[in-house]
Short mmCIF file of C-alpha atoms in Angstrom, two decimals:
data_model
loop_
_atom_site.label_atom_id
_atom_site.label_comp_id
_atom_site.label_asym_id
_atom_site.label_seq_id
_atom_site.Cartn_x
_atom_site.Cartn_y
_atom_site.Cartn_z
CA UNK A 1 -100.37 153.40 78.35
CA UNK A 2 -97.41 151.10 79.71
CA UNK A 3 -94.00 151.80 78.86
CA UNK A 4 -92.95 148.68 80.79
CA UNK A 5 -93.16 144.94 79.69
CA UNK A 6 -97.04 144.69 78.15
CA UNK A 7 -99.60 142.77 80.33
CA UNK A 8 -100.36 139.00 79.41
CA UNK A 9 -103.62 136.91 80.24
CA UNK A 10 -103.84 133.51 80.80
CA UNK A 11 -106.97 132.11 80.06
CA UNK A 12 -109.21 129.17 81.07
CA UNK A 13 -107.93 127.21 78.27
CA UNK A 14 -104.47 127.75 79.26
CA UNK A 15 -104.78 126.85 82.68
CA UNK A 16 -106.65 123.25 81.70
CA UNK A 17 -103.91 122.54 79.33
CA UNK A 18 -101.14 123.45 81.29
CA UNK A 19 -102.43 121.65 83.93
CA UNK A 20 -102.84 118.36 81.91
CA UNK A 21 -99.09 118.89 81.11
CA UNK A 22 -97.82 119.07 84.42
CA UNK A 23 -100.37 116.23 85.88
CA UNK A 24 -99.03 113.74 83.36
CA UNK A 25 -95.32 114.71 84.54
CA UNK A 26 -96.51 114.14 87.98
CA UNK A 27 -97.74 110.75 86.94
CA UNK A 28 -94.57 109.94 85.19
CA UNK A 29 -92.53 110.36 87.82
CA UNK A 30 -94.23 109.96 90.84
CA UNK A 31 -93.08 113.44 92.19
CA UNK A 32 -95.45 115.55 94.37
CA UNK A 33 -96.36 119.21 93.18
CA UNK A 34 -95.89 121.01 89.93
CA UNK A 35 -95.83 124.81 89.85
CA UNK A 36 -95.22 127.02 86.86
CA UNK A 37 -94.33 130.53 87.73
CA UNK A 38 -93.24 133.26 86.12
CA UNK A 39 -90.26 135.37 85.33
CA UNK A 40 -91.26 138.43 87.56
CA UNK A 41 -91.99 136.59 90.46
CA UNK A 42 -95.82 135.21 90.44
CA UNK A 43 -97.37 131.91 90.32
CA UNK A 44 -99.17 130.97 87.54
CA UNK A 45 -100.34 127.34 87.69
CA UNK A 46 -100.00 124.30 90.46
CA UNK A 47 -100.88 120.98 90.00
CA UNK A 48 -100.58 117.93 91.94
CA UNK A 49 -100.64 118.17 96.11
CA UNK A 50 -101.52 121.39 96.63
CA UNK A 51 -98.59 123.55 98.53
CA UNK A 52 -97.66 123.67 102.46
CA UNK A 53 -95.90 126.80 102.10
CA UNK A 54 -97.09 130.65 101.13
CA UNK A 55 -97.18 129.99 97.42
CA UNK A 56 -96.81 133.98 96.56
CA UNK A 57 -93.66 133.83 98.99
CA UNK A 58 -92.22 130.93 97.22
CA UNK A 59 -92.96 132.20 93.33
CA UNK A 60 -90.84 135.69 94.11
CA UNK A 61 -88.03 133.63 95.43
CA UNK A 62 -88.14 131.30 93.31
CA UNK A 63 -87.67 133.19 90.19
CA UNK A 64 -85.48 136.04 92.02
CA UNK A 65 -83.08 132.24 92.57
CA UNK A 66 -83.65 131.56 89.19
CA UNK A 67 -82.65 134.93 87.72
CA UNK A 68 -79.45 135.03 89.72
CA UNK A 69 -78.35 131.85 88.74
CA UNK A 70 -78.86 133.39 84.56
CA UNK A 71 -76.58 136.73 85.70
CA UNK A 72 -73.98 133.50 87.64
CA UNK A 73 -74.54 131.70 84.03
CA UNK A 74 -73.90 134.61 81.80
CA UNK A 75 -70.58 135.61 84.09
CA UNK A 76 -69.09 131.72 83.33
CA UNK A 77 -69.61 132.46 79.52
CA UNK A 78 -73.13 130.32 79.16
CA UNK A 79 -76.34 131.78 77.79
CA UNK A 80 -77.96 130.35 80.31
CA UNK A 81 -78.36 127.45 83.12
CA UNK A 82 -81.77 126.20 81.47
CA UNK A 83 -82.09 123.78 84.67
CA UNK A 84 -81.31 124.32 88.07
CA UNK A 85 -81.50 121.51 91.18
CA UNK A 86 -81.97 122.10 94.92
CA UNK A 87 -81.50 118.81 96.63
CA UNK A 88 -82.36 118.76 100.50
CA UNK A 89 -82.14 115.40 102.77
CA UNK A 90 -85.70 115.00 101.87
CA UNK A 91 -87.24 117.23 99.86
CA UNK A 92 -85.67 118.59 96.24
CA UNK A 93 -86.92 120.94 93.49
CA UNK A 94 -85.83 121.17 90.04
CA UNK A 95 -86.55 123.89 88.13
CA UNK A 96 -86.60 124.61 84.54
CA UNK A 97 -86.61 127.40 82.26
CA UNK A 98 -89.51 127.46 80.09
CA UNK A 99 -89.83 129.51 76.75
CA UNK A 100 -87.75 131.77 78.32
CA UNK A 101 -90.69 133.69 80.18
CA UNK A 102 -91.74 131.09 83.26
CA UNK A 103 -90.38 128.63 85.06
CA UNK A 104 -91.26 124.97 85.84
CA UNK A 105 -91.00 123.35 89.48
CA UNK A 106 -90.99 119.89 90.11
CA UNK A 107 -90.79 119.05 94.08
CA UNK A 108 -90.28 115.82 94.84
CA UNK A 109 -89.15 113.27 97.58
CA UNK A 110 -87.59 110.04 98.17
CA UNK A 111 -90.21 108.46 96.46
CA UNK A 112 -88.72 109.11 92.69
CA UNK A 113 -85.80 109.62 91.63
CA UNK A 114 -83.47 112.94 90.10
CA UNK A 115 -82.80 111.27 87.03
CA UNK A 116 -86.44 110.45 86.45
CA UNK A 117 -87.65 114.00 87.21
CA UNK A 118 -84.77 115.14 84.50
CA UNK A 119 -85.41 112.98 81.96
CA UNK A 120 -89.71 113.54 81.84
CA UNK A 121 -89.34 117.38 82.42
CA UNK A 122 -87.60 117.37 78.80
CA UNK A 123 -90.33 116.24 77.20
CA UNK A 124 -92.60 118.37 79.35
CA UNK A 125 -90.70 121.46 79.11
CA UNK A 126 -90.87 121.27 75.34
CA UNK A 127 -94.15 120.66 75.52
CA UNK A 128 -94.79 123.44 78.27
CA UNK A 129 -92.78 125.75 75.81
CA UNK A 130 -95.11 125.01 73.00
CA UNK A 131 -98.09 126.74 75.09
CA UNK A 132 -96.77 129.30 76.37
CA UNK A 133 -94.95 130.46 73.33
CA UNK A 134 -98.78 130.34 71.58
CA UNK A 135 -100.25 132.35 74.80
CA UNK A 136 -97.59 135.09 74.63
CA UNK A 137 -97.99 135.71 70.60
CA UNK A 138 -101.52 135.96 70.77
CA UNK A 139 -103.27 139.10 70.03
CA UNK A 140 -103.71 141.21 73.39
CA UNK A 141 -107.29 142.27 72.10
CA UNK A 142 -108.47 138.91 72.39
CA UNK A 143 -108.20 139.04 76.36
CA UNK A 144 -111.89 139.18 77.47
CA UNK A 145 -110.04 142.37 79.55
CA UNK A 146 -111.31 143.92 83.17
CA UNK A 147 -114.97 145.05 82.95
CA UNK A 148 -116.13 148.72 82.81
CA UNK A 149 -115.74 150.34 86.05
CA UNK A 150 -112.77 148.39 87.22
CA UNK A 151 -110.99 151.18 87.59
CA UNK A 152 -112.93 153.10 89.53
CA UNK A 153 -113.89 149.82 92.17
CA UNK A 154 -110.12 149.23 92.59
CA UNK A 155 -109.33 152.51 93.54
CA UNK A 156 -112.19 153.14 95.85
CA UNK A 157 -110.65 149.60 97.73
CA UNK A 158 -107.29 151.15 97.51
CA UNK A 159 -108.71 154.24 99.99
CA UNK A 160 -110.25 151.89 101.71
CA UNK A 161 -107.52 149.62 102.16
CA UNK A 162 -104.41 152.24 102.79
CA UNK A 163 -106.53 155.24 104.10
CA UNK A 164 -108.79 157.30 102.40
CA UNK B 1 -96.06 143.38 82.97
CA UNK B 2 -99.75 143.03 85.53
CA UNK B 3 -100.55 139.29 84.77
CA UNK B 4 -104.42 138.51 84.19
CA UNK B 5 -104.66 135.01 85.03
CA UNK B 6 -108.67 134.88 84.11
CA UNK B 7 -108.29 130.91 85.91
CA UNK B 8 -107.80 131.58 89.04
CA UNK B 9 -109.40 135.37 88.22
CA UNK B 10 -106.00 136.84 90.09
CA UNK B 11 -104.69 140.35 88.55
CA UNK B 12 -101.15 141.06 90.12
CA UNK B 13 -99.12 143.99 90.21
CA UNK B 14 -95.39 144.51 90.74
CA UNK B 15 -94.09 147.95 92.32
CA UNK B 16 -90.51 148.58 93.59
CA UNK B 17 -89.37 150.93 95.67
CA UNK B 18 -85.99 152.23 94.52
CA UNK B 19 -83.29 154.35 96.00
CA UNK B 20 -80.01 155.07 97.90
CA UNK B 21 -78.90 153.38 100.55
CA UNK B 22 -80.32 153.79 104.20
CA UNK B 23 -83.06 156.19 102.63
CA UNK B 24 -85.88 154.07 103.90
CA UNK B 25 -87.30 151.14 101.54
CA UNK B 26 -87.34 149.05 103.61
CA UNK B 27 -89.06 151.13 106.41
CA UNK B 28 -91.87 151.65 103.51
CA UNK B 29 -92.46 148.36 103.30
CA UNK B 30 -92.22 147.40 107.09
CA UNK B 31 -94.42 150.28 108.15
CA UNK B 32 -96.90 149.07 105.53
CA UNK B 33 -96.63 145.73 107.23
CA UNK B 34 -97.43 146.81 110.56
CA UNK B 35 -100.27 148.76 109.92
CA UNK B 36 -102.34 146.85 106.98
CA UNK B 37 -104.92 144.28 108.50
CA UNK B 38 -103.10 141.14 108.58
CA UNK B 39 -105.73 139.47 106.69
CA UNK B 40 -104.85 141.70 103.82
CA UNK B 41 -100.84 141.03 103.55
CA UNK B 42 -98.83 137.96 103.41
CA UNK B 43 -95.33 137.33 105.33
CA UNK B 44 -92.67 140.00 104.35
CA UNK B 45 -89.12 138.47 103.00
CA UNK B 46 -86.21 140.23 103.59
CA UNK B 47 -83.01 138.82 102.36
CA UNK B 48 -80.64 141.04 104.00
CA UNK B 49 -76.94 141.11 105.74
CA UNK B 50 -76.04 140.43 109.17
CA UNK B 51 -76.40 143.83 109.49
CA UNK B 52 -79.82 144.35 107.97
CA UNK B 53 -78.75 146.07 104.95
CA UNK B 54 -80.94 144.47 102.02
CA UNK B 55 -78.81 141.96 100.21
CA UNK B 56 -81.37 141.32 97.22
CA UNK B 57 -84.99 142.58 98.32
CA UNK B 58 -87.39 142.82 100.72
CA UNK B 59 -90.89 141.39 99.42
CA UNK B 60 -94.78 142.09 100.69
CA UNK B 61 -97.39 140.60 98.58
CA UNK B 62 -100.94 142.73 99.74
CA UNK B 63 -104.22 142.06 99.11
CA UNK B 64 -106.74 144.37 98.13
CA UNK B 65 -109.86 142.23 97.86
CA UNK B 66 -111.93 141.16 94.70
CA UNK B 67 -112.59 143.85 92.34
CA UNK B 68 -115.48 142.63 89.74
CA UNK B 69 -114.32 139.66 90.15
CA UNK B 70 -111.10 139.55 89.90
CA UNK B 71 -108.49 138.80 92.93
CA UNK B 72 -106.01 142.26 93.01
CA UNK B 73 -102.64 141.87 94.89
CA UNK B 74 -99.76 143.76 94.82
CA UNK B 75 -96.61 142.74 95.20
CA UNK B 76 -94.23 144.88 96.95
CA UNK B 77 -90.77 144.73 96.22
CA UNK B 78 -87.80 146.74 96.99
CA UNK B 79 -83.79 146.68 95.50
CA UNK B 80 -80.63 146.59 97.61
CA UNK B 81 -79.71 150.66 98.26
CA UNK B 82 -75.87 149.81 97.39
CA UNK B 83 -74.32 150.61 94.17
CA UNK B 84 -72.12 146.98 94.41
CA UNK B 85 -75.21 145.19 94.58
CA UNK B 86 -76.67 146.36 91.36
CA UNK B 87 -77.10 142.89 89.68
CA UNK B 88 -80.11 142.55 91.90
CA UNK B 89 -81.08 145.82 91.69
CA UNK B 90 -81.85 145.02 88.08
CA UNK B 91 -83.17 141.78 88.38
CA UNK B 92 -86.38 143.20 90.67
CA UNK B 93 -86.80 145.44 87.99
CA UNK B 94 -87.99 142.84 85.84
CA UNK B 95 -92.11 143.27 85.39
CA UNK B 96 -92.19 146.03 86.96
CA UNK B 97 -95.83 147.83 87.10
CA UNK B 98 -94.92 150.78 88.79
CA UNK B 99 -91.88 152.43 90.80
CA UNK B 100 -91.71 154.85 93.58
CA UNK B 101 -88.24 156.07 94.33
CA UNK B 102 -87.35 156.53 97.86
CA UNK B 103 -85.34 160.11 98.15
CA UNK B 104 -83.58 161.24 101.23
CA UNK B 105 -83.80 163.97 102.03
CA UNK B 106 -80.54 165.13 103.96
CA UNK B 107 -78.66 167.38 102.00
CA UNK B 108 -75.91 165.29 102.19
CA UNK B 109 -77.10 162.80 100.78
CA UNK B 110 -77.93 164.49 97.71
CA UNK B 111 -74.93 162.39 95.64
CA UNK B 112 -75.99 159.29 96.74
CA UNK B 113 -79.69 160.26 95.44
CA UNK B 114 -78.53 161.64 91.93
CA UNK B 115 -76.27 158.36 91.47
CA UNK B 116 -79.10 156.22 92.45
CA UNK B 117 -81.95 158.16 89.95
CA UNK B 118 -79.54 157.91 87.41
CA UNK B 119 -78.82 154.31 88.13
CA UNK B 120 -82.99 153.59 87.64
CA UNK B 121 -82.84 155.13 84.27
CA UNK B 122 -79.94 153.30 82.79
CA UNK B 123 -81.58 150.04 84.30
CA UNK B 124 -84.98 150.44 83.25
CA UNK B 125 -83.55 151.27 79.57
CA UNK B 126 -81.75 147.90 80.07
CA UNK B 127 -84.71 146.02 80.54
CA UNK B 128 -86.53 148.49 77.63
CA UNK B 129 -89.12 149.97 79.51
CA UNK B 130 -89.41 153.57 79.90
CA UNK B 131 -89.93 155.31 83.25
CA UNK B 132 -91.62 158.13 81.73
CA UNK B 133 -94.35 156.19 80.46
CA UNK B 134 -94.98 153.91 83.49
CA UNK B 135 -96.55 154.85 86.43
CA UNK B 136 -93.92 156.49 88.81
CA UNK B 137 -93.58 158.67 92.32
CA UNK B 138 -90.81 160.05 94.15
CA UNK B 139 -90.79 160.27 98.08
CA UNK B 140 -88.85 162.69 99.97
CA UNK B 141 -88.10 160.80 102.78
CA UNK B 142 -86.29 162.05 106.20
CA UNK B 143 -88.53 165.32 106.43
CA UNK B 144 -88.13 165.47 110.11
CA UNK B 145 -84.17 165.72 110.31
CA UNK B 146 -82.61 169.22 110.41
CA UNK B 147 -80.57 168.44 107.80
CA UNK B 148 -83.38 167.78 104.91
CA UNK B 149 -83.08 170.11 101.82
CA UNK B 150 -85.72 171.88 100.70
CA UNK B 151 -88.10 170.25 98.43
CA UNK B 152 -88.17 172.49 95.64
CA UNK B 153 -84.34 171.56 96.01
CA UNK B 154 -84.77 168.24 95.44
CA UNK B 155 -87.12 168.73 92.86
CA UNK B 156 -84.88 170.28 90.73
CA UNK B 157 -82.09 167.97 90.92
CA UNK B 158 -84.22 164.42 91.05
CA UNK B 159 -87.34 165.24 89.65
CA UNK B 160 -86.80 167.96 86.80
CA UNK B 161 -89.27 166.51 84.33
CA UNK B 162 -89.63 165.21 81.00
CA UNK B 163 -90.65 166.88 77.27
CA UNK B 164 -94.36 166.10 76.59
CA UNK B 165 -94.19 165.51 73.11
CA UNK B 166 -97.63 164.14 72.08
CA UNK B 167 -100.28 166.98 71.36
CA UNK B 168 -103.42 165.56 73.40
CA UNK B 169 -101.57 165.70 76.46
CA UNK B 170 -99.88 169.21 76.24
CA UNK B 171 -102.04 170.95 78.25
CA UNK B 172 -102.13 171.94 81.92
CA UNK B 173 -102.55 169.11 84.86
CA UNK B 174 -103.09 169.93 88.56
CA UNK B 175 -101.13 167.98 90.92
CA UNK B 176 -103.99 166.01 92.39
CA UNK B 177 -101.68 165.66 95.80
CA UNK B 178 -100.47 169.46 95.95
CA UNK B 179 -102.82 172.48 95.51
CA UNK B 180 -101.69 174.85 93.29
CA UNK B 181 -99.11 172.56 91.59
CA UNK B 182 -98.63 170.92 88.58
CA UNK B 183 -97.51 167.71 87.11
CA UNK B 184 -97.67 168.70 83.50
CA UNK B 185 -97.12 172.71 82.60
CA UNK B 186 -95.40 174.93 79.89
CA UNK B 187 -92.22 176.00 81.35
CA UNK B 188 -90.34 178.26 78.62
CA UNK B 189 -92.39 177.71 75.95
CA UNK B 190 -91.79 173.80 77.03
CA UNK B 191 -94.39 171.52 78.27
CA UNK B 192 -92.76 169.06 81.13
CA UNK B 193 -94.57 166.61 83.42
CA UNK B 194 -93.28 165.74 86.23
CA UNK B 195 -93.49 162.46 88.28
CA UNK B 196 -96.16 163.22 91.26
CA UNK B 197 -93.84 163.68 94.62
CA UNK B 198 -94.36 162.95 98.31
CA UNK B 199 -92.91 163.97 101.37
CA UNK B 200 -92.60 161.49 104.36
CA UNK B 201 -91.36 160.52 107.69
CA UNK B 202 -91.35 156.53 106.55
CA UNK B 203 -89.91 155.94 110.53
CA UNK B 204 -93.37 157.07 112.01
CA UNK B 205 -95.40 156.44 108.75
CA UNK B 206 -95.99 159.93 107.54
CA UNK B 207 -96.53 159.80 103.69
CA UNK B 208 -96.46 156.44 103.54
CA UNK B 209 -99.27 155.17 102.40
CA UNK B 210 -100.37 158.53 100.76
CA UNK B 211 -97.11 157.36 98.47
CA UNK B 212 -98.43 153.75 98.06
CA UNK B 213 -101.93 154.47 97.46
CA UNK B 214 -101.22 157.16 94.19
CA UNK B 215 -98.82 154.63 92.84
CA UNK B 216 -101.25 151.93 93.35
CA UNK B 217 -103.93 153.96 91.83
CA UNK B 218 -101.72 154.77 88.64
CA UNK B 219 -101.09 151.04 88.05
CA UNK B 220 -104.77 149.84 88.28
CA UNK B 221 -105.60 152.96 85.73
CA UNK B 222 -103.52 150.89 83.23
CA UNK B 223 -105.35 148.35 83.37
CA UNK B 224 -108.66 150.04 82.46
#
């Protein structure tokens, strides 16, 4: 019993997919990493050179940035800013809303080019949108779920891991 | 909102700690820091003031190992004490698996404590979840000081329970955490439950983790 937002799964199929989406971005543009994470602050999917940084760390700022910027949007009168762009002397992210529910990162460096990185992610974040839209309608029941005794593992590593 | 993510077999979990300001959240968190193996946490965030007051949230991802095969981590998260920064208060709320709501306990406090409980309600309702139905602890925090109310005090004004209204669950259940107590009783003809409560020192660690783990324990039952 939940009475907060229910629980999603994202499946192998997913991840392949997604991946393919955000690897042919990369190869469209000639940016470095792709990341997909979502709304409450966890990563879902990388692609392309894999992270420097603590990825966790970076997912619950990066949508905490992104969910700002909607309140900063909604105070100014728009729904939303459905792109956002953090451009540093070297390295720059752009980030996109996707579906409503995650969020795409593009990092990239001198080697493409802003407008590039804009103009693909359309394409990809319709595409992106398309997915994730199917993954979130789908029938919780068909989630292969946690196996019996879960439960009862987790909470013996719980004593375990804060004190019995 | 737990997110299965059966690629990369990763199941993670989002609790906040909510509550007044200065009442100890952050202390929660940074206690938990100090004293989990390091292998098991990641870096903590703050984003705070110049004078340390939390400006958005402190963050602590931990790790609790593979369970059957699946990665566990929670994510620990906690919301700006002050009423002015309530934007962000919301916004953590947002996936939230579970919430543990930092009391203090000095009886002067008690305003602060009422506005802030009241304040979770009305935002959880905002985001359309429902904090009786999600797992959810209160810690009185502060027991030390001179000034600290008595708990059945504080129970009564923070923690006065809800109407059980299905059938199947109207019947007696023992506070696992207190002896002789009760989370869900018939009071006046009435059955209430009542969120499981904690008292703590969160400076020197007392209750800390005796918090975490039955919060952490509710979520994971969820997911069962």
């Amino acid at each position: 019993m939940s009475g907060g937002a229910s629980t999603w799964a994202f499946q192998e199929d997913d991840a392949r997919q997604i991946r393919e989406i955000m690897t042919a971005l990369l190869d469209e543009t000639g940016a470095r990493t792709a990341l997909i994470v979502d709304r409450t602050g966890q990563m879902v999917a990388t692609a392309g050179e894999p992270p420097t940084f603590d990825p966790t760390a970076f997912a619950s700022l990066t949508a905490a940035d992104f969910s700002a910027n909607d309140q900063l949007a909604r105070m100014l009168g728009e729904p939303e800013f459905g792109a956002l762009v953090h451009q540093g002397e070297r390295e720059s992210m752009y980030l996109a809303d996707v579906a409503r529910r995650v969020i795409l990162v593009v990092l990239f460096d001198s080697r493409t080019t802003l407008g590039l990185v804009k103009l693909r992610a359309r394409a990809t974040v319709s595409r992106l949108g398309e997915v994730f839209t199917a993954m979130f309608s789908r029938d919780g029941t068909s989630a292969p779920g946690v196996e019996t005794g879960f439960v009862g593992d987790a909470e013996d590593e719980i004593d375990k891991l804060f004190g019995a | 909102m737990s997110m299965i993510n059966y690629a990369s077999r990763e199941i993670n979990c989002k609790l906040v700690y909510y509550g007044p300001g200065l009442g100890g959240k952050t202390t929660n968190l940074e206690f938990v820091y100090n004293k989990v193996a390091p292998s098991a946490r990641g870096k903590m965030i703050s984003l705070a003031t110049e004078t340390e007051r939390t400006l958005f949230f402190d963050f602590l991802p931990v790790d609790l190992g593979s369970v059957r095969g699946f990665k566990v981590k929670f994510h620990l998260y906690t919301v700006p004490g002050q009423v002015y920064y309530n934007a962000s208060r919301k916004l953590i709320l947002k996936g939230v698996d579970g919430v543990v709501f930092v009391a203090d306990s000095q009886i002067e406090r008690m305003d602060a404590n009422l506005e802030a409980m009241q304040n979770l309600y009305e935002n959880m309702t905002q985001h359309g979840y429902d904090l009786t139905h999600l797992p959810f602890a209160v810690q009185y925090n502060k027991r030390d000081l001179p000034n600290a109310a008595p708990v059945s005090e504080l129970q009564n004004a923070l923690n006065p329970g809800w109407p059980v209204e299905a059938p199947s669950r109207q019947r007696p259940l023992a506070n696992p955490n207190r002896e002789g107590e009760w989370l869900v009783s018939q009071e006046d003809g009435q059955w209430i439950e009542r969120a499981p409560y904690f008292e703590a020192v969160a400076l020197t660690g007392d209750g800390v983790f005796d918090t975490l783990k039955a919060i952490s324990k509710s979520v994971v039952k969820t997911l069962g």
